[in-house]
PDB file of C-alpha atoms in Angstrom:
ATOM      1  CA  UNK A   7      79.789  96.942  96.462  1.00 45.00           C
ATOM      2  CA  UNK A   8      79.874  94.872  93.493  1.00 47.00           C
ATOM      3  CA  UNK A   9      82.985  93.421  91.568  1.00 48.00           C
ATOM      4  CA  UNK A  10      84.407  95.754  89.182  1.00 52.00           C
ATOM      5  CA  UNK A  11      84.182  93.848  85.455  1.00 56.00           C
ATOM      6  CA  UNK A  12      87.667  93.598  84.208  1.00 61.00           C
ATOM      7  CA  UNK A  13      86.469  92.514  80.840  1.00 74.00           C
ATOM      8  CA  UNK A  14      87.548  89.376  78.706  1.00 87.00           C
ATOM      9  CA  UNK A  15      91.101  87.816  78.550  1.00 93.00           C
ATOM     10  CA  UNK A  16      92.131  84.937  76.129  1.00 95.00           C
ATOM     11  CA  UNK A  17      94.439  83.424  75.421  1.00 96.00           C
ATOM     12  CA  UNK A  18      95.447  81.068  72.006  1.00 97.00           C
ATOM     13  CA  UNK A  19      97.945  78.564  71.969  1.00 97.00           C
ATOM     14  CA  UNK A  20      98.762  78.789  68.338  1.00 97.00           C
ATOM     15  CA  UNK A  21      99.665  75.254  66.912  1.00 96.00           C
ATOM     16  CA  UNK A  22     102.889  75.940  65.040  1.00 96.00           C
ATOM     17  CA  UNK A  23     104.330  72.171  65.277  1.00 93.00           C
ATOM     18  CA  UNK A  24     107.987  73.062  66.823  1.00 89.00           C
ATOM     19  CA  UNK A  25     108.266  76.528  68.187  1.00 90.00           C
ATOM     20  CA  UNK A  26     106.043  78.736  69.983  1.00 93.00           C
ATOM     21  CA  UNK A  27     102.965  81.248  69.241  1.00 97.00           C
ATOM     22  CA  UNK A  28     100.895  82.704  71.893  1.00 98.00           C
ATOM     23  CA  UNK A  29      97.849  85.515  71.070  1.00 98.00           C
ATOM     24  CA  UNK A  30      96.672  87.089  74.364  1.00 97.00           C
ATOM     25  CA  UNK A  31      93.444  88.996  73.482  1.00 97.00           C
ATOM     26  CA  UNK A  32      92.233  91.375  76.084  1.00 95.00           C
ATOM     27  CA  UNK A  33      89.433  94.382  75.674  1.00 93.00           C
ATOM     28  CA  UNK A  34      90.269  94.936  72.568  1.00 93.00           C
ATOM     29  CA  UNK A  35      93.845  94.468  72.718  1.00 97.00           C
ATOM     30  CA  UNK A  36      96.052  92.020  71.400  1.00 98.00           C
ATOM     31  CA  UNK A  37      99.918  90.569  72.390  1.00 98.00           C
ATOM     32  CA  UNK A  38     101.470  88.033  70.319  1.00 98.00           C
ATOM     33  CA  UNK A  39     104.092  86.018  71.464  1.00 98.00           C
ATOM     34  CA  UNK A  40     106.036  84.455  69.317  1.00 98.00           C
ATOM     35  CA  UNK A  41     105.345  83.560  65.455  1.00 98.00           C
ATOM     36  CA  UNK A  42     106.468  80.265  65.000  1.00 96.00           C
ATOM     37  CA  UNK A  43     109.202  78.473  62.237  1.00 96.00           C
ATOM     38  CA  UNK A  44     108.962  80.785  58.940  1.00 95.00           C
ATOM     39  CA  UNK A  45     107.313  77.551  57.279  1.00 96.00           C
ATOM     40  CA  UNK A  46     104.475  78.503  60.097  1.00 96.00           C
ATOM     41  CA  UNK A  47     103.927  82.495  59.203  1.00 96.00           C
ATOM     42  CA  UNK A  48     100.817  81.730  57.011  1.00 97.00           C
ATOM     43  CA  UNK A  49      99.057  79.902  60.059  1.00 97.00           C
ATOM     44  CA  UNK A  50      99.524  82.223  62.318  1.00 98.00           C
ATOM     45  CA  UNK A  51      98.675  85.169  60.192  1.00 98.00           C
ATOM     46  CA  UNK A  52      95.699  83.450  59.745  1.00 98.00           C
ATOM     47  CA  UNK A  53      94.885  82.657  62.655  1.00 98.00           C
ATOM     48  CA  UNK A  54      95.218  85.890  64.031  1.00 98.00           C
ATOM     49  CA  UNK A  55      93.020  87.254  61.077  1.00 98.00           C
ATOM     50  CA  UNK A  56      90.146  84.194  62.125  1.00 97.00           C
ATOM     51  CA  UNK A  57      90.207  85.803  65.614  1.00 96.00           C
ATOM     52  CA  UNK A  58      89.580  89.213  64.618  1.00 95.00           C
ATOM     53  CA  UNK A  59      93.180  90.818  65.032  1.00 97.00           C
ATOM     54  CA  UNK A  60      93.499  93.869  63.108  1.00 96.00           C
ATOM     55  CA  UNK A  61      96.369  95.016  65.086  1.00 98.00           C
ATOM     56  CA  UNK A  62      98.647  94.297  67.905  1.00 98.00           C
ATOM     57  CA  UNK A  63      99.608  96.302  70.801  1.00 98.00           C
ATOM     58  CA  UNK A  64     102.679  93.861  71.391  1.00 98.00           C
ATOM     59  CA  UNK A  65     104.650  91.918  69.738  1.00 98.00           C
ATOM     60  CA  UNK A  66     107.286  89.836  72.123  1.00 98.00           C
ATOM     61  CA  UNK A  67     109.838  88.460  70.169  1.00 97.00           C
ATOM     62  CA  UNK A  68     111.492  85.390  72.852  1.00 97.00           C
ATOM     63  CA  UNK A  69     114.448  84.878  71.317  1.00 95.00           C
ATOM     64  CA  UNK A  70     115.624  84.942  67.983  1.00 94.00           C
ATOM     65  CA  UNK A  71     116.209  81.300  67.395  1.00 94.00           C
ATOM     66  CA  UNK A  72     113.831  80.405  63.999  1.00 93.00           C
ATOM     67  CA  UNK A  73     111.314  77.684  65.549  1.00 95.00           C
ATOM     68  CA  UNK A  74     110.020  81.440  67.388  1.00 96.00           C
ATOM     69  CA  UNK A  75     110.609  83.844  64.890  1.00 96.00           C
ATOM     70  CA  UNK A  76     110.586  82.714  61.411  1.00 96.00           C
ATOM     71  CA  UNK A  77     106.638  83.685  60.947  1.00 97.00           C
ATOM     72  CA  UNK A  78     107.280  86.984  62.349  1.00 97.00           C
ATOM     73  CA  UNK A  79     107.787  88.740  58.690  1.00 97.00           C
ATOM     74  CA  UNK A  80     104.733  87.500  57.555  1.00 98.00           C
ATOM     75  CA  UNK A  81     102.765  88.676  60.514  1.00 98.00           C
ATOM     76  CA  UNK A  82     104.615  92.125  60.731  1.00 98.00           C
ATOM     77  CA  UNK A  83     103.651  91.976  56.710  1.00 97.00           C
ATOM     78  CA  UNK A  84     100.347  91.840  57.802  1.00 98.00           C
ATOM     79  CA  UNK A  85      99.221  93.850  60.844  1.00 98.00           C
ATOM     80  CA  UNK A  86      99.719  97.558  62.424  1.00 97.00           C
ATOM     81  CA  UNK A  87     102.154  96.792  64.787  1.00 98.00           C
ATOM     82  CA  UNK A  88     102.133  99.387  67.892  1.00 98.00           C
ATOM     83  CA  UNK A  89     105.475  97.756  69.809  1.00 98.00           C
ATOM     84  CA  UNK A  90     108.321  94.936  69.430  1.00 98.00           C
ATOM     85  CA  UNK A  91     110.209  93.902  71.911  1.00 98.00           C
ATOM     86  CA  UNK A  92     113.242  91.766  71.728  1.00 97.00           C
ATOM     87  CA  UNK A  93     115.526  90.036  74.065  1.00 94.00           C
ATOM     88  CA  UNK A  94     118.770  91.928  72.873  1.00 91.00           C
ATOM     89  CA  UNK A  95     120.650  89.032  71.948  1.00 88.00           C
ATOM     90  CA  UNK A  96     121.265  89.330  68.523  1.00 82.00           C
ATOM     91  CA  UNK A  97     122.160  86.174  65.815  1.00 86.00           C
ATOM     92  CA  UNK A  98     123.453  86.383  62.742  1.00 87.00           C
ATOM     93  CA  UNK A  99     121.070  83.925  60.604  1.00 91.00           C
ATOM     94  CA  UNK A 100     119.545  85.552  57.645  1.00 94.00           C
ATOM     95  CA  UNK A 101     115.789  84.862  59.462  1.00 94.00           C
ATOM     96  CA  UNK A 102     117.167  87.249  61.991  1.00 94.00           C
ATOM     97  CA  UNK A 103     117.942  90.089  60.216  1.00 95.00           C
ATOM     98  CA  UNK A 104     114.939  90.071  58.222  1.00 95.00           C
ATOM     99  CA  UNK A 105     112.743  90.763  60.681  1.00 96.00           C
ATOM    100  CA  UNK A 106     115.283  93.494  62.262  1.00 96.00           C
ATOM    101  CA  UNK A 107     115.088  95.068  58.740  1.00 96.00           C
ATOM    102  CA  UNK A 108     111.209  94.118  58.523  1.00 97.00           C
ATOM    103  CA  UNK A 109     110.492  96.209  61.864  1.00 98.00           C
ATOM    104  CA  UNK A 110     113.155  99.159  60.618  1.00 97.00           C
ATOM    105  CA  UNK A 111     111.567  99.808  57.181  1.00 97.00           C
ATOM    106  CA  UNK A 112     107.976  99.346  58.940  1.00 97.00           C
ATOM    107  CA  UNK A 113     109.297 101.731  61.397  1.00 97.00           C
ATOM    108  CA  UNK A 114     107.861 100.207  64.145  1.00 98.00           C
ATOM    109  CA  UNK A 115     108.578 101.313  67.742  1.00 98.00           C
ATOM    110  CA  UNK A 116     111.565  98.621  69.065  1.00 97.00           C
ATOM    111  CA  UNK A 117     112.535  98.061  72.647  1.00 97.00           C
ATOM    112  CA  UNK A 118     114.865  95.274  74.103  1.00 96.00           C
ATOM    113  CA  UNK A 119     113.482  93.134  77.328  1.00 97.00           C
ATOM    114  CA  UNK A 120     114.988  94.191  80.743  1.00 95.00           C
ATOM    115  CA  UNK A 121     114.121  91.970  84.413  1.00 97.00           C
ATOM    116  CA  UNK A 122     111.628  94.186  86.068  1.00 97.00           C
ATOM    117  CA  UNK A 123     110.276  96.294  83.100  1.00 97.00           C
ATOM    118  CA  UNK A 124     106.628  96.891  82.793  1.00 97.00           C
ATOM    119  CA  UNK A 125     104.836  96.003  79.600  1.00 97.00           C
ATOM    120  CA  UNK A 126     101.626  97.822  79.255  1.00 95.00           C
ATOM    121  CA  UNK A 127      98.751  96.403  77.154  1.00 96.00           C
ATOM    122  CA  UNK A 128      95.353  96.795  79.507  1.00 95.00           C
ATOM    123  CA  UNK A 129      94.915  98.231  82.997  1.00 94.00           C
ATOM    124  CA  UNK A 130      93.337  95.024  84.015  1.00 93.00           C
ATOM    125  CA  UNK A 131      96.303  92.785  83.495  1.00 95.00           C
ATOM    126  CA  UNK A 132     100.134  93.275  84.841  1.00 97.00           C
ATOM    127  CA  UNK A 133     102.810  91.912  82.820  1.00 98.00           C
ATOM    128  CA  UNK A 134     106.440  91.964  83.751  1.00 98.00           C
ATOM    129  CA  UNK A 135     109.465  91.234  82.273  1.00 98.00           C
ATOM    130  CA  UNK A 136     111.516  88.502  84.387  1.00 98.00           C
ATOM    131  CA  UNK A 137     114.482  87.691  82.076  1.00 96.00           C
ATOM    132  CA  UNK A 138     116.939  88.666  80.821  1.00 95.00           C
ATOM    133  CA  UNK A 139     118.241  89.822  83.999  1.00 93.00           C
ATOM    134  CA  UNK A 140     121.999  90.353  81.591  1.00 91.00           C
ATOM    135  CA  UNK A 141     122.544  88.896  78.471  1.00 92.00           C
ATOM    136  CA  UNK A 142     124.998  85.827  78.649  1.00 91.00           C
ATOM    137  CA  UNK A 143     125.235  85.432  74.713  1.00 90.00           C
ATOM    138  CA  UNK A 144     123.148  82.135  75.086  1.00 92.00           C
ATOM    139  CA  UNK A 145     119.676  82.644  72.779  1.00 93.00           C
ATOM    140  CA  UNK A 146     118.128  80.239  75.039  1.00 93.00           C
ATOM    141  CA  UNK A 147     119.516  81.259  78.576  1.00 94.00           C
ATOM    142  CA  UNK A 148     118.412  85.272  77.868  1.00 93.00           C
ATOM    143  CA  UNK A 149     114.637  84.437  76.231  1.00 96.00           C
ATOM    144  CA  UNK A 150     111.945  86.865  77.107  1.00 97.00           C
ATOM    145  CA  UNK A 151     110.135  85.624  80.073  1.00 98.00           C
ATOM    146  CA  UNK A 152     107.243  87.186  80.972  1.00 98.00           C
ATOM    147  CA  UNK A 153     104.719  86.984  83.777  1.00 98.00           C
ATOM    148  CA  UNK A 154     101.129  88.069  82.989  1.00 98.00           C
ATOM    149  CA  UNK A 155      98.671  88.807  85.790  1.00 97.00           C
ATOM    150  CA  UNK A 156      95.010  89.250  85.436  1.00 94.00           C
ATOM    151  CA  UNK A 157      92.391  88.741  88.487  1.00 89.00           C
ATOM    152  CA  UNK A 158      93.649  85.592  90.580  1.00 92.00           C
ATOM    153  CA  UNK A 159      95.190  84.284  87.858  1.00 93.00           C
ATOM    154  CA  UNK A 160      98.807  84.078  86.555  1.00 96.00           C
ATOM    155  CA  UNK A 161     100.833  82.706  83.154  1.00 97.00           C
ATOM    156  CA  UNK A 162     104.180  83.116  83.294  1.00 97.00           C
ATOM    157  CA  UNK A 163     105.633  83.005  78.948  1.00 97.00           C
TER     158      UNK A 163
END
């Protein structure tokens, strides 16, 4: 019986200098990670715009210190956004509650991370939320952490 094809996964390590941004492209489908320091927005908008995004199925916000999401206006600016999720752990800086604001004006649909919650983006791939098991009040401690499966092959965000 031969192999069922499971289709294309990619995934871009978007060069944002300090901070994070990760695009995972799969069949069509797109997850960003992350958006970088808000200094970094136009990059990664652009980016994702020189790799064909037009929209993105999820948006995973880590944690909401700014070196991971201070681009994340600009990108919400820019694409149809299908789901954000957050870690829950809220922070008071004014890069913060733009993009709360951002995603409630935009009305995009807004979830908060929980250990063991499914994320679903392609039936090839599993992803699963590991952390934040409970939120400590430390930005760092209760980041997003996500483990992506696809084939024989695992990332862990």
């Amino acid at each position: 019986m031969p192999a069922k094809d499971l289709g294309t996964m990619t995934v871009h390590y978007i060069d944002v200098g300090q901070g994070d941004s990760i695009l995972i492209q799969i069949n069509e489908k797109n997850m960003l990670i992350d958006a970088g320091d808000r200094s970094e927005g136009d990059r990664v908008v652009s980016y994702l715009k020189d790799n064909n995004v037009e929209k993105l199925d999820v948006i995973v916000a880590t944690h909401a210190h700014a070196d991971h999401i201070g681009g994340m206006v600009d990108v919400l600016d820019n694409f149809d956004i299908k789901r954000f999720i957050d870690s829950g752990n809220p922070h008071t800086t004014k890069t913060y509650e733009n993009m709360l604001i951002t995603i409630d004006e935009m009305d995009i649909p807004f979830s908060l991370a929980e250990a063991g919650q499914a994320i679903d983006l392609d039936p090839s791939t599993t992803i699963t939320v590991l952390n934040p098991e409970e939120l400590t009040g430390d930005l760092n401690d209760d980041s997003v952490v996500v483990k992506l499966t696809y084939e024989d092959v695992s990332f862990m965000f």
